[in-house]
PDB file of C-alpha atoms and ligand atoms in Angstrom:
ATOM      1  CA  UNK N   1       0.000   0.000   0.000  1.00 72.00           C
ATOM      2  CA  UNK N   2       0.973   3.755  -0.833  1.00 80.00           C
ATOM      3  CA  UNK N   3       2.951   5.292   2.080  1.00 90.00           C
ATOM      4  CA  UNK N   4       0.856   8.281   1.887  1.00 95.00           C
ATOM      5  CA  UNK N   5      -1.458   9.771  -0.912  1.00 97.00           C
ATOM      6  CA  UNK N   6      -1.923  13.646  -1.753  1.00 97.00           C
ATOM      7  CA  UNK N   7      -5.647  14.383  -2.908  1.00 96.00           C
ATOM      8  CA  UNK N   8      -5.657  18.349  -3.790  1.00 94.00           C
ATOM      9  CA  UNK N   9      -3.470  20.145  -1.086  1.00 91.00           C
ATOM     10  CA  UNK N  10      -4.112  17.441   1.783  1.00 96.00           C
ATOM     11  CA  UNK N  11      -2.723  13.995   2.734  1.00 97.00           C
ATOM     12  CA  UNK N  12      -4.011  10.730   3.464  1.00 98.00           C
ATOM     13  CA  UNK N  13      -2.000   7.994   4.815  1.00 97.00           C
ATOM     14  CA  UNK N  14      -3.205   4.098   4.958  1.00 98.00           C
ATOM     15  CA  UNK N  15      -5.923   3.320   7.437  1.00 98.00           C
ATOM     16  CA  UNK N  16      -7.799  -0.152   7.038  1.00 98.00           C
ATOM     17  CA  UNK N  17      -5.702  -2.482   4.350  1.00 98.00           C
ATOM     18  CA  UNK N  18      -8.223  -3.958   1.635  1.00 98.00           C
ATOM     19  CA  UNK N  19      -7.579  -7.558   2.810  1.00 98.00           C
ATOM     20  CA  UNK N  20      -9.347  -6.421   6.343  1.00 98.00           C
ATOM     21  CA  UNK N  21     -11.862  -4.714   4.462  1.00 98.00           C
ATOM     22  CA  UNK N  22     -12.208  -7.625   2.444  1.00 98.00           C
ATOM     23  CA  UNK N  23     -12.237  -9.646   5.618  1.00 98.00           C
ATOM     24  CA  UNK N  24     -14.893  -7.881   7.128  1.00 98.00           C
ATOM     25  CA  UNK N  25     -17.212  -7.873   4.408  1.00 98.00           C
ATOM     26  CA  UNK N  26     -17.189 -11.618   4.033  1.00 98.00           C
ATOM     27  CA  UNK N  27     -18.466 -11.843   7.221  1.00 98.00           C
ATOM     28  CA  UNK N  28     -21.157  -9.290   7.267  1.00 98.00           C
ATOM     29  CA  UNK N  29     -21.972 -11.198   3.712  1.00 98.00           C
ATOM     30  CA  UNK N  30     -22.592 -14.444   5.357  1.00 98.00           C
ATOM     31  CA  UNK N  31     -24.543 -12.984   8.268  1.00 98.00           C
ATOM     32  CA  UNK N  32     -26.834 -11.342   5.650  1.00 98.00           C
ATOM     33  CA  UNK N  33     -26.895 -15.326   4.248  1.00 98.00           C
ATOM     34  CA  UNK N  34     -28.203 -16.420   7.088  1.00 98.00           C
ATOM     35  CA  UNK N  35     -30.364 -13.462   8.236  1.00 98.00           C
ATOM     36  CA  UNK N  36     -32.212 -13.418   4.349  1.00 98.00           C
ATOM     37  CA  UNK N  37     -32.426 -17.153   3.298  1.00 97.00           C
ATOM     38  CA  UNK N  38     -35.611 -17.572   1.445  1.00 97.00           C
ATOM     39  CA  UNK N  39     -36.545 -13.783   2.060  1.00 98.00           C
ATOM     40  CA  UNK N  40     -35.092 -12.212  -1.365  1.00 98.00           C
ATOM     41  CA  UNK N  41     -33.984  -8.906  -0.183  1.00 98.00           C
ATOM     42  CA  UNK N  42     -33.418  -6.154  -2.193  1.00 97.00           C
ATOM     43  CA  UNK N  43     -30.221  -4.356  -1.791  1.00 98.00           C
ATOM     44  CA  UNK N  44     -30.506  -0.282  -2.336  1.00 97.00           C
ATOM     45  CA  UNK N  45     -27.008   1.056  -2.965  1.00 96.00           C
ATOM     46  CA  UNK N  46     -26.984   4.948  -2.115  1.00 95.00           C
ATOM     47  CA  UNK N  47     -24.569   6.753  -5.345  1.00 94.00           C
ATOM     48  CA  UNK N  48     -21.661   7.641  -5.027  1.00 93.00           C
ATOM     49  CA  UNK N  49     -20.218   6.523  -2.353  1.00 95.00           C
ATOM     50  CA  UNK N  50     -21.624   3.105  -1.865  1.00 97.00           C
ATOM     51  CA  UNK N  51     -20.539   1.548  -5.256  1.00 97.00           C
ATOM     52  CA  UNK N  52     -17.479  -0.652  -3.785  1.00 98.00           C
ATOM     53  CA  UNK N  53     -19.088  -1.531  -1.048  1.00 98.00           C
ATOM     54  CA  UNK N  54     -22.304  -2.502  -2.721  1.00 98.00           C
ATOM     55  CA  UNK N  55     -20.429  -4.678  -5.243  1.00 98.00           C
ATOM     56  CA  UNK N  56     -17.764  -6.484  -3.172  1.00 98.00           C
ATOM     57  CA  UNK N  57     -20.848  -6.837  -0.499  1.00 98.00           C
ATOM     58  CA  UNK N  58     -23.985  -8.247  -3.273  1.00 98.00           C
ATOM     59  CA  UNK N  59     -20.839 -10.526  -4.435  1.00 98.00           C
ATOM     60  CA  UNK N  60     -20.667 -12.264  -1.065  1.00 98.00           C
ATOM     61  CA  UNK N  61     -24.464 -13.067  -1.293  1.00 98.00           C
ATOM     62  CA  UNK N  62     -25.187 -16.599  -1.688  1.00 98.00           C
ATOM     63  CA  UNK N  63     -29.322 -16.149  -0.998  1.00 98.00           C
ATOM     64  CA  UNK N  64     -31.368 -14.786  -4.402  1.00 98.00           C
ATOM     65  CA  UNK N  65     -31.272 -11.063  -3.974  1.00 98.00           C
ATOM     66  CA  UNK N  66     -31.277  -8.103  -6.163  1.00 97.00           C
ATOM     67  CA  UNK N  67     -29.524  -4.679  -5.466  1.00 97.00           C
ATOM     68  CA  UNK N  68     -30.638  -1.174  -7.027  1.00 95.00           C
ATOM     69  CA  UNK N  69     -28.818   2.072  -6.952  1.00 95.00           C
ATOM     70  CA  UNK N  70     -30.438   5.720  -5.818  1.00 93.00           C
ATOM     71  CA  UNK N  71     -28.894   9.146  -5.853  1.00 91.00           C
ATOM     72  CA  UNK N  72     -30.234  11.217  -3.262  1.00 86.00           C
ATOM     73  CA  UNK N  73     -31.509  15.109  -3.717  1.00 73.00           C
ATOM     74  CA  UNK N  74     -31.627  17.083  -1.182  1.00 71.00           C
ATOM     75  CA  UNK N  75     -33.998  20.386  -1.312  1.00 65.00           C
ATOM     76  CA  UNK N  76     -33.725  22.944   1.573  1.00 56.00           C
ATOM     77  CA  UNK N  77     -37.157  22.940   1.541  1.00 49.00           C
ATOM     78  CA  UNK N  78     -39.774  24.867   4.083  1.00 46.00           C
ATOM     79  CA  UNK N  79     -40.942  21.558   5.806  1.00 48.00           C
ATOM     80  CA  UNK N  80     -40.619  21.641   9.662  1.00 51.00           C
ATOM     81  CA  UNK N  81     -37.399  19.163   9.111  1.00 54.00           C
ATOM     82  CA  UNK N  82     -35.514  21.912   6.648  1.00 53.00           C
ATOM     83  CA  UNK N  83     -34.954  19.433   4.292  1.00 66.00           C
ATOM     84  CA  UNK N  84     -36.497  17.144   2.282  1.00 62.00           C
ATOM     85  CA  UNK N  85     -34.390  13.942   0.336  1.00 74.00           C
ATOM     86  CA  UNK N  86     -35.979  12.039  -2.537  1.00 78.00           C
ATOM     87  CA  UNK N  87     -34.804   9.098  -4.229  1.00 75.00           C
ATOM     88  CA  UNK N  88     -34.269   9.569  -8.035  1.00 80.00           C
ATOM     89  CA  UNK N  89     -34.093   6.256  -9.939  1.00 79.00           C
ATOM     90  CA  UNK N  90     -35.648   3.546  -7.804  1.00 87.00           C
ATOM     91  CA  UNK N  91     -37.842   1.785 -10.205  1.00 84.00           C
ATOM     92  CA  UNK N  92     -38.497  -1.012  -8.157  1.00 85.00           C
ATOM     93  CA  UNK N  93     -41.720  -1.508  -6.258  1.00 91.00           C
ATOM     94  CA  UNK N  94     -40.313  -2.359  -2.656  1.00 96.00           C
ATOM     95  CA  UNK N  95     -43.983  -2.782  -0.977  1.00 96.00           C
ATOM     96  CA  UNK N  96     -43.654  -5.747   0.876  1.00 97.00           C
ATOM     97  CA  UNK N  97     -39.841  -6.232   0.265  1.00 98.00           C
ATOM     98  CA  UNK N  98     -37.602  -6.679   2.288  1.00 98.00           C
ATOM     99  CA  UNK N  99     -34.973  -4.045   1.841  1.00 98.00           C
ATOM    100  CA  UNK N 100     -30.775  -3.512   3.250  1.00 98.00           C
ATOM    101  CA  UNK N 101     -29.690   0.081   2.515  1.00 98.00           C
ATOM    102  CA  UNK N 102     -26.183  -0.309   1.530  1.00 98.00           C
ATOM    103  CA  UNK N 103     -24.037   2.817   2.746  1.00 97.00           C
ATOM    104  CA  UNK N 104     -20.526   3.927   2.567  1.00 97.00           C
ATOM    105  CA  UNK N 105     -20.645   6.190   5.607  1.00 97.00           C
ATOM    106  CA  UNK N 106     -22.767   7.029   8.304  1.00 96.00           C
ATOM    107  CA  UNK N 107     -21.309  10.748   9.635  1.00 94.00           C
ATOM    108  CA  UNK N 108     -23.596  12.881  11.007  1.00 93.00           C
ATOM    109  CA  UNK N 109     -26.779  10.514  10.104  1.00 94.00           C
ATOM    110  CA  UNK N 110     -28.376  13.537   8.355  1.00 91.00           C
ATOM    111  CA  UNK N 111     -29.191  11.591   4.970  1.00 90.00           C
ATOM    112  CA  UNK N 112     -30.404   8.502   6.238  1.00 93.00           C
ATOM    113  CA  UNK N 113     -32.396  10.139   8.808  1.00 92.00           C
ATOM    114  CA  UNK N 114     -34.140  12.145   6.323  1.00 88.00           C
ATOM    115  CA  UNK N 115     -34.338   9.069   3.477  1.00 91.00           C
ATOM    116  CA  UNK N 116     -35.499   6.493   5.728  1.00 94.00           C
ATOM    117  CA  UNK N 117     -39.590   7.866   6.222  1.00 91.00           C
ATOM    118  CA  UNK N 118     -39.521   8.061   2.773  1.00 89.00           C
ATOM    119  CA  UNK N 119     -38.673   4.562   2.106  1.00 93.00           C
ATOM    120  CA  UNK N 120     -41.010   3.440   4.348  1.00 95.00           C
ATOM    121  CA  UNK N 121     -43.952   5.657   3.050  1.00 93.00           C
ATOM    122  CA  UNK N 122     -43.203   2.527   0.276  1.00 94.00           C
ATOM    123  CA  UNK N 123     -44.853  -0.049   2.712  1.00 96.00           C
ATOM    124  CA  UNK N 124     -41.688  -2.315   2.471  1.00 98.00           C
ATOM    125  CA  UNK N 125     -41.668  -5.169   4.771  1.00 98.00           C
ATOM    126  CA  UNK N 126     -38.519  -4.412   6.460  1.00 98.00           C
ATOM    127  CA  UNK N 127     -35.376  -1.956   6.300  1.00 98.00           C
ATOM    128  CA  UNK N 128     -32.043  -2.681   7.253  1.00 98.00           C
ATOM    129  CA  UNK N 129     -28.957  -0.588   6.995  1.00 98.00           C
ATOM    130  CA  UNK N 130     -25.191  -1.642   5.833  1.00 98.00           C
ATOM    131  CA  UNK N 131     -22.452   0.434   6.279  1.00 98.00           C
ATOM    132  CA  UNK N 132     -18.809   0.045   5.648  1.00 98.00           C
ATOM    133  CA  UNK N 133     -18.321   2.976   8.105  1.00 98.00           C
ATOM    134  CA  UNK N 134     -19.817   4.684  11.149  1.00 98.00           C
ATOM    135  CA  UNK N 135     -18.363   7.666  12.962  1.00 97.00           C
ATOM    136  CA  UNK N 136     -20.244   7.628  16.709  1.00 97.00           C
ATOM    137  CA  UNK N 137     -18.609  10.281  17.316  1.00 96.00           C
ATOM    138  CA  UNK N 138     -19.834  12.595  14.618  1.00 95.00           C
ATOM    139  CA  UNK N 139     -23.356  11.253  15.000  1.00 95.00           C
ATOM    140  CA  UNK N 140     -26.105  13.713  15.534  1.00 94.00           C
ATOM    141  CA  UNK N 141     -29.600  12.034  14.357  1.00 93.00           C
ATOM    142  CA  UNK N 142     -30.902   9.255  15.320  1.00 92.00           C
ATOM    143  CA  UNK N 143     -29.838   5.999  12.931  1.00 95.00           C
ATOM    144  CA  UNK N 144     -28.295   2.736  13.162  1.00 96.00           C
ATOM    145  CA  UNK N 145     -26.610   0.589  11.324  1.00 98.00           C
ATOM    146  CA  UNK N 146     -27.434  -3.160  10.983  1.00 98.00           C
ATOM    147  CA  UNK N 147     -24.241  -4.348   9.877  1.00 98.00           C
ATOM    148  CA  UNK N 148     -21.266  -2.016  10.001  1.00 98.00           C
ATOM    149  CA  UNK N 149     -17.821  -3.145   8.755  1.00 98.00           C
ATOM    150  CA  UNK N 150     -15.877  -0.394  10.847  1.00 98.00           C
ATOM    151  CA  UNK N 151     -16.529   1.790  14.139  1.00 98.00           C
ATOM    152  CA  UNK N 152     -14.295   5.100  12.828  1.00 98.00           C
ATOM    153  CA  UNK N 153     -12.732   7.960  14.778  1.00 97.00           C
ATOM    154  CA  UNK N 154     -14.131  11.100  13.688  1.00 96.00           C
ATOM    155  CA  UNK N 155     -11.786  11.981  10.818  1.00 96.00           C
ATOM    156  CA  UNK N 156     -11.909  12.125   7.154  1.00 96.00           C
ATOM    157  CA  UNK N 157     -11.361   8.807   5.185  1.00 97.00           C
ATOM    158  CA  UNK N 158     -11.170   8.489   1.444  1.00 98.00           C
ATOM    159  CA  UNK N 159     -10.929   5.344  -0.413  1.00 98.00           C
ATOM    160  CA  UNK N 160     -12.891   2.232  -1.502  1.00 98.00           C
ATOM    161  CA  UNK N 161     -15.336   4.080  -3.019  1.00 97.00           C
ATOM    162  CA  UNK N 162     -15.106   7.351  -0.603  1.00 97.00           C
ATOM    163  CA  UNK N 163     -13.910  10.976  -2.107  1.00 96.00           C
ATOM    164  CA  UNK N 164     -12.633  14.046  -1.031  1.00 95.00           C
ATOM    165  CA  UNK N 165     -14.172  16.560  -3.259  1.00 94.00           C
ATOM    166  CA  UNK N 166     -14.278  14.258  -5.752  1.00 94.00           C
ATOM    167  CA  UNK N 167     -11.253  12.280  -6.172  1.00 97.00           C
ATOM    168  CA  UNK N 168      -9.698   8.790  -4.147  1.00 97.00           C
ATOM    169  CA  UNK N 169     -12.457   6.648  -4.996  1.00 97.00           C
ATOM    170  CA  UNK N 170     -10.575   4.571  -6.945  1.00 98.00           C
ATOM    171  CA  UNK N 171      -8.077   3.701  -4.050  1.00 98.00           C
ATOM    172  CA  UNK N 172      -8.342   0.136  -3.178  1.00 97.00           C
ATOM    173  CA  UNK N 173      -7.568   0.567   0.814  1.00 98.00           C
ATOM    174  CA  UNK N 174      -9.160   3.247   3.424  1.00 98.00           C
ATOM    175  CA  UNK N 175      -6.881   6.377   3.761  1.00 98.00           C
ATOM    176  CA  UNK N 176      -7.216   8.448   6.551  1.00 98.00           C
ATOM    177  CA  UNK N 177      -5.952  12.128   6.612  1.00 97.00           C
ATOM    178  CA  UNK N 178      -3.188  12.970   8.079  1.00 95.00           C
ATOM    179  CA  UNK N 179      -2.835  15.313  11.222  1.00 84.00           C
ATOM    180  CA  UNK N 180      -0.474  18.488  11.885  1.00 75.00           C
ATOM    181  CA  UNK N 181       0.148  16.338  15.100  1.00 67.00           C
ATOM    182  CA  UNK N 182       1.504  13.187  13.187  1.00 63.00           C
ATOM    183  CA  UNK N 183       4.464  14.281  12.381  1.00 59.00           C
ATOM    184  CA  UNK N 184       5.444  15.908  15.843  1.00 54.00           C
ATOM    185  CA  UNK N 185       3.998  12.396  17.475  1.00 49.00           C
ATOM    186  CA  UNK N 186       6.413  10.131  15.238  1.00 50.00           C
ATOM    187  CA  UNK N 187       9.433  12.744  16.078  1.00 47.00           C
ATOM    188  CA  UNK N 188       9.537  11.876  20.059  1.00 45.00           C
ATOM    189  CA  UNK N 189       8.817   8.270  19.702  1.00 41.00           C
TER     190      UNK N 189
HETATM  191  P1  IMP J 201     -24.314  12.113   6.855  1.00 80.04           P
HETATM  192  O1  IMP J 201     -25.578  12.501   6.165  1.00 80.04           O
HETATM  193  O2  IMP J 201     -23.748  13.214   7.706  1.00 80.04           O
HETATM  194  O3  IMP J 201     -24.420  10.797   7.610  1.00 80.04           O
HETATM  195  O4  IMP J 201     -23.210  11.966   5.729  1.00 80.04           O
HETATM  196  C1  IMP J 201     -23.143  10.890   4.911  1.00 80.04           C
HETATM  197  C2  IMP J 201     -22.349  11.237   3.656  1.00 80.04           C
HETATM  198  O5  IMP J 201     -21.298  12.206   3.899  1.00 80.04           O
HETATM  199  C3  IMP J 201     -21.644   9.999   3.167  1.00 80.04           C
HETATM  200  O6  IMP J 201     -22.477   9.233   2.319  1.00 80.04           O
HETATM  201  C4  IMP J 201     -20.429  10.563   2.471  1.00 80.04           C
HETATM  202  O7  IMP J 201     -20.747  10.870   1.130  1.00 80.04           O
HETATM  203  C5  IMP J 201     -20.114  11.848   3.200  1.00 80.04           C
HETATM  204  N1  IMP J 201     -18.994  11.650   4.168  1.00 80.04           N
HETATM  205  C6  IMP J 201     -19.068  11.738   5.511  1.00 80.04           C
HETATM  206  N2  IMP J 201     -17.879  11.511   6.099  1.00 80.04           N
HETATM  207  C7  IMP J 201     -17.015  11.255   5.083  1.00 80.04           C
HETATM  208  C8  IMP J 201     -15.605  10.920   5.041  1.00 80.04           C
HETATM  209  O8  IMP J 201     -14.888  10.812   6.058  1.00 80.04           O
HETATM  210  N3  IMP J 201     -15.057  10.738   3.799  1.00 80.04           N
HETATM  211  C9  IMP J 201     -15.789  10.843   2.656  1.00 80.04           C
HETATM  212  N4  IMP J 201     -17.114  11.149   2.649  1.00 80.04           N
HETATM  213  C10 IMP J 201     -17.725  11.342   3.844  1.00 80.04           C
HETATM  214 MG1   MG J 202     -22.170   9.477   0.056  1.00 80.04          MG
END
């Protein structure tokens, strides 16, 4: 793996290899086996981020099931909330599915919060959530994840699917960025 990566002006150094990544999501796969045998869930990858994940994830799926990707839009609308997210390109009808949201990152909570009563105005039968990532830390609405891959500090991570402003997805590991402090820390050891 890359000693360190520049993305614009900032740098990343490695943070989860893509063998534990790897690792982890065979697990999680073959919990989902058991969890959905005979149910046929319907896997709902959320665009960009979630693409990685979603494959290497869906790949580890013995069980039928079927996966489908949505962007989300958010409008600053006037409802109480402030803002309102809608799904653009779910074609499926999901009443009575049984669905897995398939995240790369749960920060703040913010989109899921606001995405989940609108899934369920669909009448599915269930909704899970997968995430490769959560940061507890950063989280500020109420919404858990199923199946998480990784428990994160609250720090920026790009990789595996992840950008900053637009670039790193294509990296195969998690990067994390580095601090000011790094440097001084690795000096006095
Ligand atoms: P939330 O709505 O605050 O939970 O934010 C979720 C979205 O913010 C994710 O789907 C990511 O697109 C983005 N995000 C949050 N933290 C990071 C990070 O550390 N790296 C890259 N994107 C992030
Ligand atoms: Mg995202």
């Amino acid at each position: 793996m890359a000693a360190q990566v520049f993305i614009h002006n900032k740098v990343f150094v490695p943070f989860i290899s893509a063998e534990a990544i790897g690792q982890r999501i065979a697990e999680i796969g073959a919990k989902i086996n058991e969890n959905y045998a005979g149910k046929s869930p319907l896997l709902i990858g959320i665009l960009n981020g979630s693409f990685i994940f979603a494959a290497d994830l869906f790949r580890e799926l013995t069980i039928d099931a079927e996966i489908s990707f949505v962007k989300l839009a958010s409008y600053a609308g006037t409802a109480t909330t402030g803002q309102v997210v809608t799904a653009i390109g779910l074609k499926e009808n999901i009443e009575g599915r049984h669905v897995i949201i398939v995240e790369d990152i749960i920060d703040t909570g913010k989109t899921l919060s606001s995405f989940l009563p609108e899934l369920h105005k669909m009448r599915p039968a269930s909704v899970k959530i997968a995430t490769l990532l959560t940061k507890p830390d950063a989280l500020k609405y109420p919404v858990a994840a199923d199946y998480c891959a990784f428990e994160i500090e609250n720090k920026f991570v790009v990789g595996y699917g992840l950008d900053y402003d637009g670039l790193g997805r294509n990296l195969p590991a998690l990067f994390i960025l580095k601090d000011r402090n790094d440097d001084k820390i690795n000096a006095t050891i």
